[in-house]
Coordinates of C-alpha atoms and ligand atoms in Angstrom, one line a residue:
M1 CA 131.7 139.7 60.3
A2 CA 130.2 136.4 57.4
Q3 CA 127.0 136.6 56.1
Y4 CA 124.7 133.8 56.9
F5 CA 121.5 134.5 55.4
P6 CA 122.9 136.8 52.5
E7 CA 119.7 137.2 51.1
V8 CA 117.8 138.4 53.2
T9 CA 117.5 141.8 54.7
K10 CA 115.3 142.7 57.9
I11 CA 111.9 141.5 58.2
A12 CA 109.2 144.6 58.8
Y13 CA 106.0 145.5 59.1
E14 CA 103.4 146.1 55.9
G15 CA 100.2 144.9 57.1
A16 CA 97.5 142.3 56.5
D17 CA 96.6 142.7 52.8
S18 CA 101.2 143.0 52.2
K19 CA 101.7 139.2 49.8
N20 CA 105.4 139.4 51.1
P21 CA 106.6 136.0 52.9
L22 CA 109.1 137.4 54.7
A23 CA 107.3 140.2 56.3
F24 CA 104.9 140.7 59.0
K25 CA 101.5 141.3 58.4
H26 CA 100.3 140.7 61.8
Y27 CA 103.0 141.1 64.0
D28 CA 103.9 145.5 65.0
A29 CA 106.1 144.7 67.6
D30 CA 104.9 148.3 68.4
E31 CA 101.2 148.5 68.1
M32 CA 99.5 149.0 70.9
V33 CA 97.2 145.8 72.3
M34 CA 95.0 146.3 75.1
G35 CA 97.6 149.0 76.9
K36 CA 100.6 147.6 76.1
S37 CA 102.8 147.1 73.1
M38 CA 103.5 143.8 71.5
R39 CA 106.6 143.3 71.7
D40 CA 106.1 143.4 75.3
H41 CA 103.1 140.6 75.3
L42 CA 104.4 138.1 73.4
R43 CA 108.3 137.6 74.1
F44 CA 109.0 135.5 71.4
G45 CA 111.6 133.5 71.7
V46 CA 114.1 131.7 68.9
A47 CA 114.9 127.9 70.0
Y48 CA 118.8 127.6 69.0
W49 CA 118.6 123.2 68.6
H50 CA 115.8 123.4 66.7
T51 CA 116.8 126.8 64.7
F52 CA 119.9 126.0 65.1
K53 CA 121.6 123.3 64.9
G54 CA 118.5 121.0 63.7
T55 CA 118.9 119.2 61.1
G56 CA 116.4 117.2 59.8
A57 CA 117.6 113.8 61.0
D58 CA 114.5 111.6 61.5
P59 CA 114.8 107.2 62.2
F60 CA 115.3 106.5 58.7
G61 CA 117.8 108.9 57.7
P62 CA 120.0 111.4 58.8
G63 CA 120.2 115.0 58.5
T64 CA 119.2 116.7 55.7
I65 CA 120.0 120.0 56.1
L66 CA 123.3 122.2 55.5
R67 CA 124.2 125.3 57.0
S68 CA 127.3 127.4 55.8
Y69 CA 127.8 128.2 59.1
N70 CA 127.8 123.8 60.1
D71 CA 130.8 124.2 57.5
S72 CA 134.1 123.5 59.5
D73 CA 135.3 119.8 61.5
D74 CA 136.8 122.2 63.5
P75 CA 133.4 121.9 66.4
M76 CA 134.4 124.9 68.5
K77 CA 134.4 126.5 65.2
V78 CA 131.2 125.3 64.4
A79 CA 130.3 126.6 67.1
D80 CA 131.7 130.1 67.0
M81 CA 129.4 130.4 63.0
T82 CA 126.8 129.2 64.1
L83 CA 126.4 131.7 67.3
E84 CA 127.2 135.1 65.0
A85 CA 124.4 133.2 61.9
A86 CA 121.7 132.7 65.0
F87 CA 121.5 136.8 66.1
E88 CA 122.9 137.6 62.4
F89 CA 119.2 135.4 62.8
Y90 CA 117.7 137.3 64.9
V91 CA 118.3 141.2 64.4
K92 CA 117.1 140.1 61.0
L93 CA 113.5 138.9 62.1
G94 CA 113.4 141.1 64.7
I95 CA 113.0 138.8 67.7
D96 CA 113.8 139.8 71.9
F97 CA 114.3 136.6 72.7
W98 CA 116.4 133.8 72.9
C99 CA 116.8 130.0 74.6
F100 CA 119.7 127.0 74.8
H101 CA 120.5 124.0 76.1
D102 CA 124.4 124.2 77.0
R103 CA 125.0 121.7 74.6
D104 CA 124.0 123.5 72.2
I105 CA 125.7 126.3 71.9
A106 CA 129.3 125.1 73.0
P107 CA 130.3 120.9 72.4
E108 CA 130.7 118.6 74.8
A109 CA 134.7 117.8 75.3
D110 CA 136.1 114.3 76.9
T111 CA 136.7 116.0 80.3
L112 CA 133.7 118.0 82.8
A113 CA 136.6 120.6 83.0
E114 CA 137.3 120.8 79.1
T115 CA 133.9 121.1 77.7
N116 CA 133.2 124.1 81.3
K117 CA 135.6 125.6 79.5
R118 CA 133.9 126.2 76.3
L119 CA 131.6 127.1 77.1
D120 CA 132.7 129.6 78.8
T121 CA 134.2 130.6 75.5
I122 CA 131.4 130.5 73.9
V123 CA 129.0 132.8 76.6
A124 CA 131.2 135.2 76.6
K125 CA 130.9 135.7 73.1
A126 CA 127.3 135.0 73.2
K127 CA 127.0 137.8 76.2
K128 CA 128.7 139.9 73.4
L129 CA 126.6 139.6 71.3
Q130 CA 123.6 140.6 73.8
A131 CA 125.3 143.8 74.5
D132 CA 125.5 144.8 71.3
T133 CA 122.3 143.3 69.7
G134 CA 120.2 143.9 72.3
V135 CA 118.9 140.5 72.2
K136 CA 118.2 138.9 75.8
L137 CA 117.7 135.3 76.8
L138 CA 114.6 134.2 78.0
W139 CA 115.8 131.4 79.3
G140 CA 118.7 128.2 79.9
T141 CA 119.0 125.0 80.1
T142 CA 120.9 121.6 80.1
N143 CA 121.1 119.1 78.2
A144 CA 121.4 116.0 81.3
F145 CA 119.2 113.5 77.9
S146 CA 121.3 112.6 75.1
H147 CA 125.0 111.9 75.9
R148 CA 124.4 107.8 77.0
R149 CA 125.5 108.6 80.8
F150 CA 122.4 109.5 80.6
M151 CA 120.2 107.1 79.6
A152 CA 118.8 105.8 82.7
G153 CA 118.1 109.2 83.3
A154 CA 120.3 111.9 85.3
G155 CA 118.1 113.4 87.7
T156 CA 116.1 109.5 88.5
N157 CA 120.0 107.9 87.6
P158 CA 120.1 104.4 89.4
Q159 CA 123.4 104.6 90.0
P160 CA 124.9 107.7 92.6
E161 CA 127.4 108.7 89.6
V162 CA 125.5 110.0 87.1
F163 CA 123.4 112.2 89.7
A164 CA 126.0 113.5 89.8
Y165 CA 126.9 114.5 86.8
A166 CA 123.3 115.5 86.2
A167 CA 124.0 117.6 89.1
S168 CA 127.2 119.5 87.7
Q169 CA 126.0 119.7 84.0
I170 CA 123.2 121.6 86.1
K171 CA 125.4 124.3 88.3
K172 CA 126.9 125.0 85.9
A173 CA 123.9 125.8 83.2
I174 CA 122.5 128.4 86.7
E175 CA 125.9 129.5 86.5
V176 CA 126.3 130.7 82.7
T177 CA 121.9 131.1 82.5
H178 CA 123.5 133.6 85.5
E179 CA 125.8 135.7 83.2
L180 CA 123.7 135.9 80.8
G181 CA 121.1 137.7 82.7
G182 CA 118.3 135.0 81.8
E183 CA 114.9 135.7 82.7
G184 CA 114.6 132.2 83.2
Y185 CA 115.5 128.9 83.4
V186 CA 113.6 125.2 82.6
F187 CA 114.4 121.6 84.2
W188 CA 112.9 119.3 81.5
G189 CA 112.5 116.0 82.6
G190 CA 114.6 114.8 79.3
R191 CA 114.7 110.3 80.6
E192 CA 113.2 110.9 83.5
G193 CA 110.8 108.3 83.3
Y194 CA 111.3 104.8 83.0
D195 CA 110.3 102.2 81.2
T196 CA 109.0 99.3 83.1
L197 CA 108.6 98.2 86.9
L198 CA 110.9 95.6 86.6
N199 CA 113.4 97.4 86.9
T200 CA 112.4 100.9 88.8
D201 CA 111.9 102.2 91.4
M202 CA 109.6 105.1 90.6
S203 CA 109.0 107.1 94.4
R204 CA 113.1 105.9 95.0
E205 CA 113.3 107.9 91.7
L206 CA 110.9 110.5 92.2
D207 CA 112.7 111.4 95.8
H208 CA 116.1 112.0 93.4
L209 CA 114.6 114.4 91.4
A210 CA 112.6 116.4 93.9
L211 CA 116.5 117.0 96.0
L212 CA 118.3 117.7 92.4
L213 CA 115.5 120.3 92.2
Q214 CA 116.1 121.3 95.6
M215 CA 120.1 121.5 94.7
A216 CA 119.1 123.9 92.1
V217 CA 117.0 125.8 94.7
D218 CA 119.8 125.9 97.3
Y219 CA 122.4 127.0 94.8
K220 CA 119.8 129.5 93.0
K221 CA 120.4 131.2 96.2
K222 CA 124.1 130.7 97.0
I223 CA 124.9 132.4 93.8
G224 CA 122.1 134.8 93.9
F225 CA 120.5 134.4 89.9
G226 CA 116.5 136.0 90.3
G227 CA 115.5 134.6 86.8
Q228 CA 112.6 131.8 87.0
F229 CA 112.5 128.0 87.6
L230 CA 110.5 126.6 85.4
I231 CA 109.0 122.8 84.2
E232 CA 108.1 121.6 81.8
P233 CA 105.6 119.3 81.3
K234 CA 106.0 116.4 79.3
P235 CA 104.1 112.4 79.7
K236 CA 105.9 110.9 76.7
E237 CA 108.5 109.9 74.0
P238 CA 111.6 109.3 74.9
T239 CA 110.0 107.6 78.2
K240 CA 107.1 105.4 78.1
H241 CA 106.2 107.3 81.2
Q242 CA 107.8 110.6 81.7
Y243 CA 107.8 111.7 86.0
D244 CA 106.5 115.5 84.4
F245 CA 103.5 114.2 82.9
D246 CA 101.3 117.2 82.4
A247 CA 100.2 120.4 84.5
G248 CA 98.6 118.8 87.5
N249 CA 101.3 116.0 87.9
C250 CA 103.7 118.9 88.4
F251 CA 101.5 121.3 90.5
A252 CA 101.2 117.7 92.8
F253 CA 104.7 116.9 92.8
L254 CA 105.8 120.2 93.7
Q255 CA 103.4 120.7 96.5
K256 CA 104.7 116.8 98.1
Y257 CA 107.8 118.2 97.4
N258 CA 107.6 121.6 99.1
L259 CA 108.8 122.9 96.0
L260 CA 105.6 125.1 94.8
D261 CA 107.2 128.6 95.8
Y262 CA 110.3 127.9 93.5
F263 CA 109.1 126.7 90.6
K264 CA 106.2 127.5 87.9
L265 CA 106.0 125.7 84.5
N266 CA 106.8 126.7 80.7
I267 CA 104.1 125.5 79.1
E268 CA 104.6 123.8 75.3
A269 CA 101.7 122.9 72.9
N270 CA 103.4 119.6 71.5
H271 CA 102.8 118.3 74.8
A272 CA 99.7 119.7 75.4
T273 CA 97.7 117.7 72.4
L274 CA 101.1 114.3 73.9
A275 CA 99.1 114.3 77.2
G276 CA 95.4 114.0 76.1
H277 CA 95.4 117.6 76.6
D278 CA 94.4 120.6 75.4
F279 CA 97.3 122.9 74.9
Q280 CA 93.9 126.2 76.2
H281 CA 93.5 123.3 78.9
E282 CA 97.2 123.7 80.7
L283 CA 97.7 127.0 80.1
D284 CA 94.3 128.0 81.8
F285 CA 95.2 124.7 85.1
C286 CA 98.2 127.2 85.3
V287 CA 96.6 129.8 85.7
G288 CA 93.9 128.7 88.2
N289 CA 96.5 127.6 90.0
G290 CA 99.2 130.7 90.0
I291 CA 102.2 128.6 88.2
L292 CA 102.0 129.9 85.0
G293 CA 105.6 131.0 84.2
S294 CA 106.3 130.5 80.3
V295 CA 104.9 129.1 76.9
D296 CA 107.5 126.5 74.0
A297 CA 105.2 128.0 70.7
N298 CA 104.7 124.9 68.3
R299 CA 101.9 122.9 67.6
G300 CA 102.4 118.0 67.1
D301 CA 100.2 116.7 64.7
L302 CA 96.5 115.5 65.2
M303 CA 97.3 112.4 63.9
L304 CA 100.4 111.9 65.4
G305 CA 101.5 110.2 68.8
W306 CA 104.6 111.5 68.5
D307 CA 107.1 115.5 69.1
T308 CA 106.4 116.4 66.0
D309 CA 107.3 120.4 66.6
Q310 CA 106.4 121.9 64.4
F311 CA 105.6 125.0 64.2
P312 CA 102.2 127.3 65.6
M313 CA 100.2 127.7 62.2
S314 CA 96.2 127.7 63.8
I315 CA 94.9 131.3 64.2
Y316 CA 92.1 129.0 66.3
E317 CA 94.7 127.0 68.4
T318 CA 96.4 131.3 69.4
T319 CA 93.4 133.0 69.6
M320 CA 92.7 130.2 72.6
A321 CA 96.1 130.5 73.7
M322 CA 96.0 134.7 74.2
Y323 CA 92.5 134.6 75.6
T324 CA 93.9 132.3 78.3
I325 CA 97.0 134.1 78.5
L326 CA 95.5 137.9 78.5
K327 CA 93.0 136.8 81.2
G328 CA 95.9 134.7 83.5
G329 CA 97.1 139.1 83.7
G330 CA 100.6 137.8 80.9
L331 CA 103.6 136.4 80.2
T332 CA 106.0 138.2 82.7
T333 CA 109.2 136.8 82.9
G334 CA 108.7 134.0 80.1
G335 CA 107.9 133.7 76.6
L336 CA 106.6 132.3 73.7
N337 CA 109.7 130.4 72.6
F338 CA 109.1 128.8 69.2
D339 CA 110.3 124.9 70.1
A340 CA 109.6 123.8 66.8
K341 CA 111.7 122.7 63.8
L342 CA 111.6 122.7 60.4
R343 CA 110.3 119.5 58.8
R344 CA 112.5 117.0 56.5
Q345 CA 112.0 118.9 53.6
S346 CA 112.6 122.8 54.2
V347 CA 116.6 123.8 53.7
D348 CA 116.7 126.6 52.8
G349 CA 117.8 128.5 54.4
I350 CA 115.1 131.3 54.0
D351 CA 112.4 128.5 55.3
L352 CA 113.6 129.0 59.1
F353 CA 112.3 132.4 58.5
Y354 CA 109.2 132.1 55.8
A355 CA 108.6 129.1 60.1
H356 CA 109.0 132.5 62.4
V357 CA 107.6 134.8 60.8
G358 CA 105.0 133.0 59.6
A359 CA 104.4 131.8 64.1
M360 CA 105.0 135.3 64.6
D361 CA 102.2 136.6 63.2
C362 CA 100.0 133.6 63.4
F363 CA 99.7 134.5 67.9
A364 CA 99.7 138.4 66.8
K365 CA 97.0 137.6 65.4
G366 CA 95.6 136.1 68.6
L367 CA 96.9 137.9 70.5
K368 CA 94.5 140.5 68.3
N369 CA 91.2 138.9 68.5
A370 CA 92.2 137.6 72.3
A371 CA 92.1 141.4 73.1
K372 CA 88.9 142.0 71.6
M373 CA 86.6 138.8 72.9
I374 CA 88.4 140.6 76.9
E375 CA 86.9 143.9 75.9
D376 CA 83.9 143.1 74.9
K377 CA 83.6 140.5 77.4
T378 CA 80.9 138.7 75.1
F379 CA 82.4 135.5 77.2
E380 CA 83.4 136.9 80.1
N381 CA 79.6 138.2 80.3
A382 CA 78.8 134.2 79.4
V383 CA 80.6 132.1 82.1
K384 CA 79.4 134.9 84.4
A385 CA 75.7 134.2 83.5
R386 CA 76.4 130.6 83.3
Y387 CA 76.8 130.9 87.1
A388 CA 75.0 133.7 88.4
G389 CA 73.0 131.3 90.3
W390 CA 76.1 130.5 93.5
D391 CA 75.7 134.1 93.2
T392 CA 72.2 133.9 95.0
D393 CA 72.3 133.4 98.7
F394 CA 71.7 130.1 98.4
G395 CA 74.7 129.7 96.4
K396 CA 76.6 131.7 98.7
Q397 CA 75.8 130.0 101.2
I398 CA 77.2 126.9 99.8
E399 CA 80.1 128.7 98.5
T400 CA 81.4 128.8 101.8
G401 CA 80.1 126.6 104.0
K402 CA 77.3 127.7 105.9
I403 CA 75.8 125.6 104.7
G404 CA 76.5 121.2 104.4
F405 CA 74.5 117.6 104.0
D406 CA 71.4 118.0 104.9
E407 CA 70.2 122.0 105.1
L408 CA 70.7 121.3 101.1
E409 CA 69.4 118.0 101.7
K410 CA 66.2 119.7 103.3
Y411 CA 66.1 122.3 100.4
T412 CA 66.3 119.2 97.8
L413 CA 63.8 117.9 99.2
E414 CA 61.3 121.6 99.2
N415 CA 62.0 122.9 96.1
G416 CA 61.6 118.8 93.9
E417 CA 63.6 118.8 90.6
P418 CA 66.1 121.8 89.4
E419 CA 65.7 123.6 86.3
I420 CA 68.5 123.1 84.3
N421 CA 69.6 125.3 82.0
S422 CA 72.1 124.9 78.1
G423 CA 75.3 125.6 77.6
H424 CA 74.6 127.0 74.3
Q425 CA 77.9 125.2 72.9
E426 CA 77.5 125.4 69.4
M427 CA 75.9 129.1 70.1
F428 CA 79.6 130.3 71.7
E429 CA 82.2 128.6 68.8
N430 CA 79.4 130.4 66.5
M431 CA 80.3 133.3 68.2
L432 CA 84.3 131.7 68.7
N433 CA 84.3 132.8 64.8
D434 CA 83.2 135.7 64.2
Y435 CA 85.8 137.2 65.7
L436 CA 88.5 134.6 63.5
Y437 CA 87.1 135.9 60.7
Ligands
XLS1 C1 111.8 118.1 74.4 C2 111.3 119.7 75.0 C3 112.8 120.4 75.5 C4 112.5 121.5 76.5 C5 114.0 122.2 77.2 O1 110.6 117.8 73.9 O2 110.7 120.1 74.6 O3 113.4 120.7 73.9 O4 111.7 122.1 75.5 O5 115.2 120.7 77.0
CA2 CA1 110.0 122.3 75.1
CA3 CA1 108.8 119.2 71.7

């Protein structure tokens, strides 16, 4: 097979003192952390759409990134070469998982039948490459947002014909994800949302979205697909009001439509911050409600109000994220998928390696910090102490509903003003820094 990244050999772990930008300083795949290998904790994935289809295009100009695997007028030849390049990249990087949209891996043709045929051709090749390399599919998904037919949404489109098209596409994408042994299947809202209520029936659109998801659940059962269904929240972009705004919003939606048994969430760092939340807040909400499924590991730019999808680089963020993930029992069928793209000026193939190596190291260091924080019980004990009042008889009586307003009023009249305790936030922040330095 042709080599698309001849300048790179396999990325090795060289330890924290290494100055080699193409070596891991913290990610040692087989190193054990809290009784589990780093590989099994972190379950890193590469996002096909950004890493292999990203061109650096922005609203002011077309792509800047040229790749030899794109160099053909035949779209299926490009798809074929790109898939080979992708697996060469996965192996050289030492990554265990990949993720894709149907239209990333095989180009759309003039009819759905022809498009599906193209997809089958590429999926057969991907299956072989997976078997040859041991790289696995973390999740598949459908791109039901780029084509012009989906300009007003897929499942929430005002026209049933477009709903039907989306359903057909999702059906096929679930089939190929199943064929490739995918551990999950993601539903990101795409253009499920609206820009103005002057032309939108929001309640009806949400009913339709739930219907589409219910059909997907039925079909999953029918074909015996055992992967986890995931919803990926995002508050805005492309529409002004995306329906799957944040984790809390998705949780309410799943409950209302009786879908909670079948879905977990795929939390993206950049979508959390766009919704005005910390990445860790969204993760913690999911852990607390038993709905953390998987993670899109990237970052936004807090100065910018859009989805910049940058590679994670903040040890603080990855430490806090891994702390919550570990406390929640870790990733099981999910993983850390780098849904991140190179900047427009990072045009070299080697930049893809720098980006992923750095991001993997950043999460590996975050994992080690978080494990230490958990083993030391520093924050666990502090939080326990802060809520200790609830473990007294009095607290227990409230928590178990044994006493109500009358008793609480009596207690307060008898005991008067409560003594208040400091939250010691600054001290805790200093203690966190002790783990980061
Ligand atoms: C877009 C989303 C998308 C999903 C998969 O903002 O992050 O890439 O992860 O459709
Ligand atoms: Ca994402
Ligand atoms: Ca994003």
